[in-house]
mmCIF file of C-alpha atoms in Angstrom:
data_model
loop_
_atom_site.group_PDB
_atom_site.id
_atom_site.type_symbol
_atom_site.label_atom_id
_atom_site.label_comp_id
_atom_site.label_asym_id
_atom_site.label_seq_id
_atom_site.Cartn_x
_atom_site.Cartn_y
_atom_site.Cartn_z
ATOM 1 C CA MET E 29 0.072 0.054 0.046
ATOM 2 C CA LEU E 30 1.013 3.677 -0.552
ATOM 3 C CA ALA E 31 0.539 6.556 1.597
ATOM 4 C CA ARG E 32 1.494 10.283 1.578
ATOM 5 C CA VAL E 33 3.151 11.725 4.285
ATOM 6 C CA SER E 34 0.252 14.089 4.580
ATOM 7 C CA ASN E 35 -2.489 11.259 5.152
ATOM 8 C CA ILE E 36 0.194 10.021 7.886
ATOM 9 C CA GLU E 37 0.034 13.275 9.720
ATOM 10 C CA SER E 38 -3.727 13.665 9.271
ATOM 11 C CA PHE E 39 -3.815 10.227 10.905
ATOM 12 C CA ARG E 40 -1.529 11.206 13.428
ATOM 13 C CA ARG E 41 -3.752 14.341 14.257
ATOM 14 C CA TRP E 42 -6.988 12.332 14.226
ATOM 15 C CA ARG E 43 -5.581 10.076 16.963
ATOM 16 C CA GLU E 44 -5.360 12.909 19.235
ATOM 17 C CA ASN E 45 -8.740 14.653 18.386
ATOM 18 C CA GLU E 46 -11.434 12.962 20.084
ATOM 19 C CA ASP E 47 -14.217 15.212 18.040
ATOM 20 C CA GLN E 48 -13.092 13.834 14.828
ATOM 21 C CA THR E 49 -14.604 10.659 13.684
ATOM 22 C CA VAL E 50 -13.426 7.686 11.633
ATOM 23 C CA GLU E 51 -15.655 9.013 8.877
ATOM 24 C CA ASP E 52 -14.215 12.132 9.034
ATOM 25 C CA LEU E 53 -10.855 11.003 8.392
ATOM 26 C CA VAL E 54 -11.717 8.423 5.706
ATOM 27 C CA ARG E 55 -13.336 11.324 3.690
ATOM 28 C CA PHE E 56 -10.452 13.601 4.056
ATOM 29 C CA ILE E 57 -8.060 10.844 2.975
ATOM 30 C CA THR E 58 -10.422 9.719 0.038
ATOM 31 C CA THR E 59 -11.778 12.902 -1.205
ATOM 32 C CA ASP E 60 -9.981 15.711 -3.072
ATOM 33 C CA GLU E 61 -11.783 18.598 -1.605
ATOM 34 C CA PRO E 62 -9.228 21.364 -1.178
ATOM 35 C CA SER E 63 -9.927 24.386 0.807
ATOM 36 C CA GLU E 64 -9.566 28.059 -0.655
ATOM 37 C CA ALA E 65 -6.364 28.046 1.554
ATOM 38 C CA MET E 66 -5.123 24.928 0.157
ATOM 39 C CA LEU E 67 -5.514 26.288 -3.355
ATOM 40 C CA ALA E 68 -3.636 29.390 -2.621
ATOM 41 C CA GLY E 69 -0.944 27.277 -1.075
ATOM 42 C CA THR E 70 -0.940 24.951 -4.152
ATOM 43 C CA ALA E 71 -0.347 28.218 -6.249
ATOM 44 C CA PHE E 72 2.056 29.893 -4.307
ATOM 45 C CA HIS E 73 4.041 26.691 -4.344
ATOM 46 C CA ARG E 74 4.111 26.665 -7.899
ATOM 47 C CA ALA E 75 4.818 29.953 -8.290
ATOM 48 C CA LEU E 76 8.089 29.687 -6.353
ATOM 49 C CA GLU E 77 8.688 26.786 -8.481
ATOM 50 C CA LEU E 78 8.444 28.923 -11.514
ATOM 51 C CA ALA E 79 10.453 31.788 -10.321
ATOM 52 C CA GLN E 80 14.173 32.694 -10.583
ATOM 53 C CA ASP E 81 16.388 33.833 -8.368
ATOM 54 C CA GLY E 82 16.233 37.592 -7.727
ATOM 55 C CA GLU E 83 14.050 40.251 -6.745
ATOM 56 C CA HIS E 84 10.216 39.930 -7.416
ATOM 57 C CA GLN E 85 7.504 42.340 -6.353
ATOM 58 C CA GLN E 86 4.773 39.671 -7.021
ATOM 59 C CA LEU E 87 4.458 36.302 -8.538
ATOM 60 C CA SER E 88 1.638 34.636 -10.068
ATOM 61 C CA ALA E 89 0.208 30.946 -10.749
ATOM 62 C CA ASN E 90 -2.605 29.256 -11.074
ATOM 63 C CA GLY E 91 -4.783 32.266 -11.592
ATOM 64 C CA TYR E 92 -3.421 33.727 -8.100
ATOM 65 C CA THR E 93 -1.225 36.633 -7.556
ATOM 66 C CA PHE E 94 0.847 36.974 -4.656
ATOM 67 C CA ILE E 95 2.163 40.496 -3.486
ATOM 68 C CA LEU E 96 5.413 40.125 -2.076
ATOM 69 C CA GLY E 97 6.760 42.109 1.176
ATOM 70 C CA ASP E 98 10.322 40.929 0.875
ATOM 71 C CA GLY E 99 10.876 40.801 -2.805
ATOM 72 C CA GLU E 100 14.275 38.792 -2.613
ATOM 73 C CA LEU E 101 14.292 35.359 -3.452
ATOM 74 C CA ALA E 102 17.049 32.838 -2.971
ATOM 75 C CA LEU E 103 15.729 29.552 -4.506
ATOM 76 C CA PRO E 104 17.825 26.337 -5.477
ATOM 77 C CA GLU E 105 17.831 25.000 -8.885
ATOM 78 C CA ILE E 106 16.836 21.703 -7.702
ATOM 79 C CA ARG E 107 13.088 21.985 -6.895
ATOM 80 C CA GLU E 108 10.092 19.955 -5.980
ATOM 81 C CA LEU E 109 11.602 16.209 -5.284
ATOM 82 C CA ARG E 110 9.379 13.130 -4.926
ATOM 83 C CA GLY E 111 10.967 10.492 -2.809
ATOM 84 C CA TYR E 112 9.661 7.173 -1.018
ATOM 85 C CA ARG E 113 10.386 4.734 1.578
ATOM 86 C CA ARG E 114 9.183 1.343 2.720
ATOM 87 C CA TYR E 115 7.996 0.525 6.343
ATOM 88 C CA GLY E 116 7.019 -2.946 6.049
ATOM 89 C CA ALA E 117 4.203 -3.320 3.728
ATOM 90 C CA LEU E 118 3.591 0.323 3.589
ATOM 91 C CA THR E 119 5.178 2.494 0.985
ATOM 92 C CA VAL E 120 5.270 6.139 2.592
ATOM 93 C CA THR E 121 6.084 9.105 -0.249
ATOM 94 C CA GLY E 122 6.435 12.660 0.178
ATOM 95 C CA GLN E 123 7.479 15.747 -2.103
ATOM 96 C CA VAL E 124 9.811 18.263 -0.480
ATOM 97 C CA ASP E 125 10.459 21.876 -2.036
ATOM 98 C CA CYS E 126 14.416 21.160 -2.465
ATOM 99 C CA THR E 127 17.208 19.681 -0.803
ATOM 100 C CA ILE E 128 20.625 21.205 -0.139
ATOM 101 C CA GLY E 129 23.046 18.335 1.137
ATOM 102 C CA LYS E 130 21.361 16.878 4.283
ATOM 103 C CA MET E 131 18.821 19.438 4.777
ATOM 104 C CA VAL E 132 15.410 19.380 3.388
ATOM 105 C CA HIS E 133 13.596 22.847 2.532
ATOM 106 C CA ASP E 134 10.030 22.939 3.134
ATOM 107 C CA HIS E 135 7.681 26.277 2.061
ATOM 108 C CA LYS E 136 4.269 26.418 3.971
ATOM 109 C CA THR E 137 1.938 29.212 3.717
ATOM 110 C CA THR E 138 -0.434 29.934 6.422
ATOM 111 C CA ALA E 139 -2.822 32.675 7.856
ATOM 112 C CA ARG E 140 -0.872 32.469 11.381
ATOM 113 C CA PHE E 141 2.465 31.198 12.334
ATOM 114 C CA ASP E 142 2.431 28.619 14.770
ATOM 115 C CA ALA E 143 5.765 26.920 15.370
ATOM 116 C CA GLU E 144 4.573 24.525 17.762
ATOM 117 C CA ARG E 145 1.957 22.861 15.237
ATOM 118 C CA TYR E 146 4.968 22.265 12.660
ATOM 119 C CA LEU E 147 7.396 20.901 15.252
ATOM 120 C CA THR E 148 4.951 18.524 16.941
ATOM 121 C CA GLY E 149 3.767 17.004 13.506
ATOM 122 C CA CYS E 150 5.298 13.889 11.895
ATOM 123 C CA GLN E 151 5.652 15.281 8.296
ATOM 124 C CA TRP E 152 9.340 16.762 9.003
ATOM 125 C CA LYS E 153 10.355 13.257 10.570
ATOM 126 C CA PHE E 154 9.175 11.136 7.664
ATOM 127 C CA TYR E 155 10.750 13.657 5.048
ATOM 128 C CA LEU E 156 14.066 13.647 6.620
ATOM 129 C CA GLU E 157 14.073 9.291 6.428
ATOM 130 C CA ILE E 158 12.847 9.583 3.240
ATOM 131 C CA PHE E 159 15.413 11.836 1.960
ATOM 132 C CA GLY E 160 18.277 10.864 4.019
ATOM 133 C CA ALA E 161 18.654 14.059 5.667
ATOM 134 C CA ASP E 162 19.238 15.499 9.137
ATOM 135 C CA GLU E 163 18.016 19.005 9.114
ATOM 136 C CA PHE E 164 14.698 20.272 8.091
ATOM 137 C CA ARG E 165 13.755 23.655 7.489
ATOM 138 C CA TRP E 166 10.639 25.372 7.114
ATOM 139 C CA ASN E 167 9.963 28.893 5.248
ATOM 140 C CA VAL E 168 6.523 29.610 6.525
ATOM 141 C CA PHE E 169 4.979 32.358 4.716
ATOM 142 C CA GLU E 170 1.866 34.286 6.367
ATOM 143 C CA ILE E 171 -0.552 35.312 3.372
ATOM 144 C CA LYS E 172 -3.682 37.318 3.635
ATOM 145 C CA GLU E 173 -6.493 37.647 0.680
ATOM 146 C CA VAL E 174 -6.732 41.329 -0.103
ATOM 147 C CA GLU E 175 -9.266 40.710 -2.900
ATOM 148 C CA PRO E 176 -10.125 37.405 -4.781
ATOM 149 C CA LEU E 177 -7.063 35.339 -5.679
ATOM 150 C CA THR E 178 -4.996 37.956 -4.678
ATOM 151 C CA TYR E 179 -2.741 37.791 -1.376
ATOM 152 C CA THR E 180 0.112 39.722 0.306
ATOM 153 C CA VAL E 181 2.714 37.563 1.366
ATOM 154 C CA SER E 182 5.175 38.288 4.608
ATOM 155 C CA ALA E 183 8.799 37.424 4.839
ATOM 156 C CA PRO E 184 9.178 33.781 5.700
ATOM 157 C CA HIS E 185 9.241 32.831 9.341
ATOM 158 C CA ARG E 186 12.412 30.271 9.412
ATOM 159 C CA LEU E 187 12.062 27.149 11.559
ATOM 160 C CA THR E 188 14.556 24.025 11.895
ATOM 161 C CA ALA E 189 14.108 20.977 13.272
ATOM 162 C CA TYR E 190 17.084 18.032 13.497
ATOM 163 C CA ARG E 191 17.060 14.311 13.111
ATOM 164 C CA TYR E 192 17.426 12.444 16.600
ATOM 165 C CA PRO E 193 18.355 8.927 17.239
ATOM 166 C CA GLU E 194 14.568 7.373 17.866
ATOM 167 C CA MET E 195 13.236 9.125 14.826
ATOM 168 C CA GLY E 196 13.518 6.055 12.619
ATOM 169 C CA GLU E 197 11.828 4.095 15.091
ATOM 170 C CA ASP E 198 9.127 6.527 15.754
ATOM 171 C CA CYS E 199 8.491 6.754 11.821
ATOM 172 C CA ALA E 200 7.863 2.884 11.615
ATOM 173 C CA ARG E 201 5.634 2.732 14.709
ATOM 174 C CA LEU E 202 3.570 5.318 13.179
ATOM 175 C CA ALA E 203 3.531 3.789 9.633
ATOM 176 C CA ALA E 204 2.617 0.504 10.873
ATOM 177 C CA ASP E 205 -0.255 1.850 13.128
ATOM 178 C CA TYR E 206 -1.417 3.904 9.854
ATOM 179 C CA LEU E 207 -1.141 0.532 7.907
ATOM 180 C CA ASP E 208 -3.564 -1.186 10.437
ATOM 181 C CA PHE E 209 -6.096 1.659 10.060
ATOM 182 C CA ALA E 210 -5.820 1.741 6.229
ATOM 183 C CA ARG E 211 -6.303 -1.996 6.365
ATOM 184 C CA ARG E 212 -9.509 -1.484 8.330
ATOM 185 C CA PHE E 213 -11.069 1.388 6.988
ATOM 186 C CA LEU E 214 -9.616 1.716 3.604
ATOM 187 C CA PRO E 215 -9.367 -1.628 2.064
ATOM 188 C CA ASN E 216 -9.978 -0.167 -1.371
ATOM 189 C CA HIS E 217 -8.113 2.857 -1.621
ATOM 190 C CA ARG E 218 -4.730 3.209 -2.605
ATOM 191 C CA SER E 219 -3.285 6.733 -1.348
ATOM 192 C CA VAL E 220 -1.743 7.751 -4.658
ATOM 193 C CA ALA E 221 0.787 10.375 -4.821
ATOM 194 C CA ALA E 222 -0.555 13.870 -5.664
#
């Protein structure tokens, strides 16, 4: 079975939230109903993927326009990498925005920066495992809609997490728990990489 890292993170959060039902999680994993925030985030990622190094006052992609507060972008040449790692019968896949040496970079958009939310998640751990890296760095952009399909973008908040000795075991245990859930509640669903 194939699972996206984002689905495992949703599973992890579901286990910690007594108000969310099994049906809620199954619907989230099996349907493609992106929110406006998700669509804007996808468009911003695409805009960054297409942008060249240098100063930019605004970027555009997927019909969205992003007005940059800090126009200087330092972007690596290698972007948008997908990787895979097996945990028993489960193959976990994730896509990072770029890697430089043993460091993974990931761009996020949000309405409000919350460092704890990123640090307590499992995505960064799986990404370090999948890409054989030791350091994970978020570039978190706060975005605000100023008119339909147009957003202002803050300078990024930078946040870093590091590999720790038990990280591989933690990922393997969570992957096994997800696989058990998927076998019971998603028997006909193949979590295809997006």
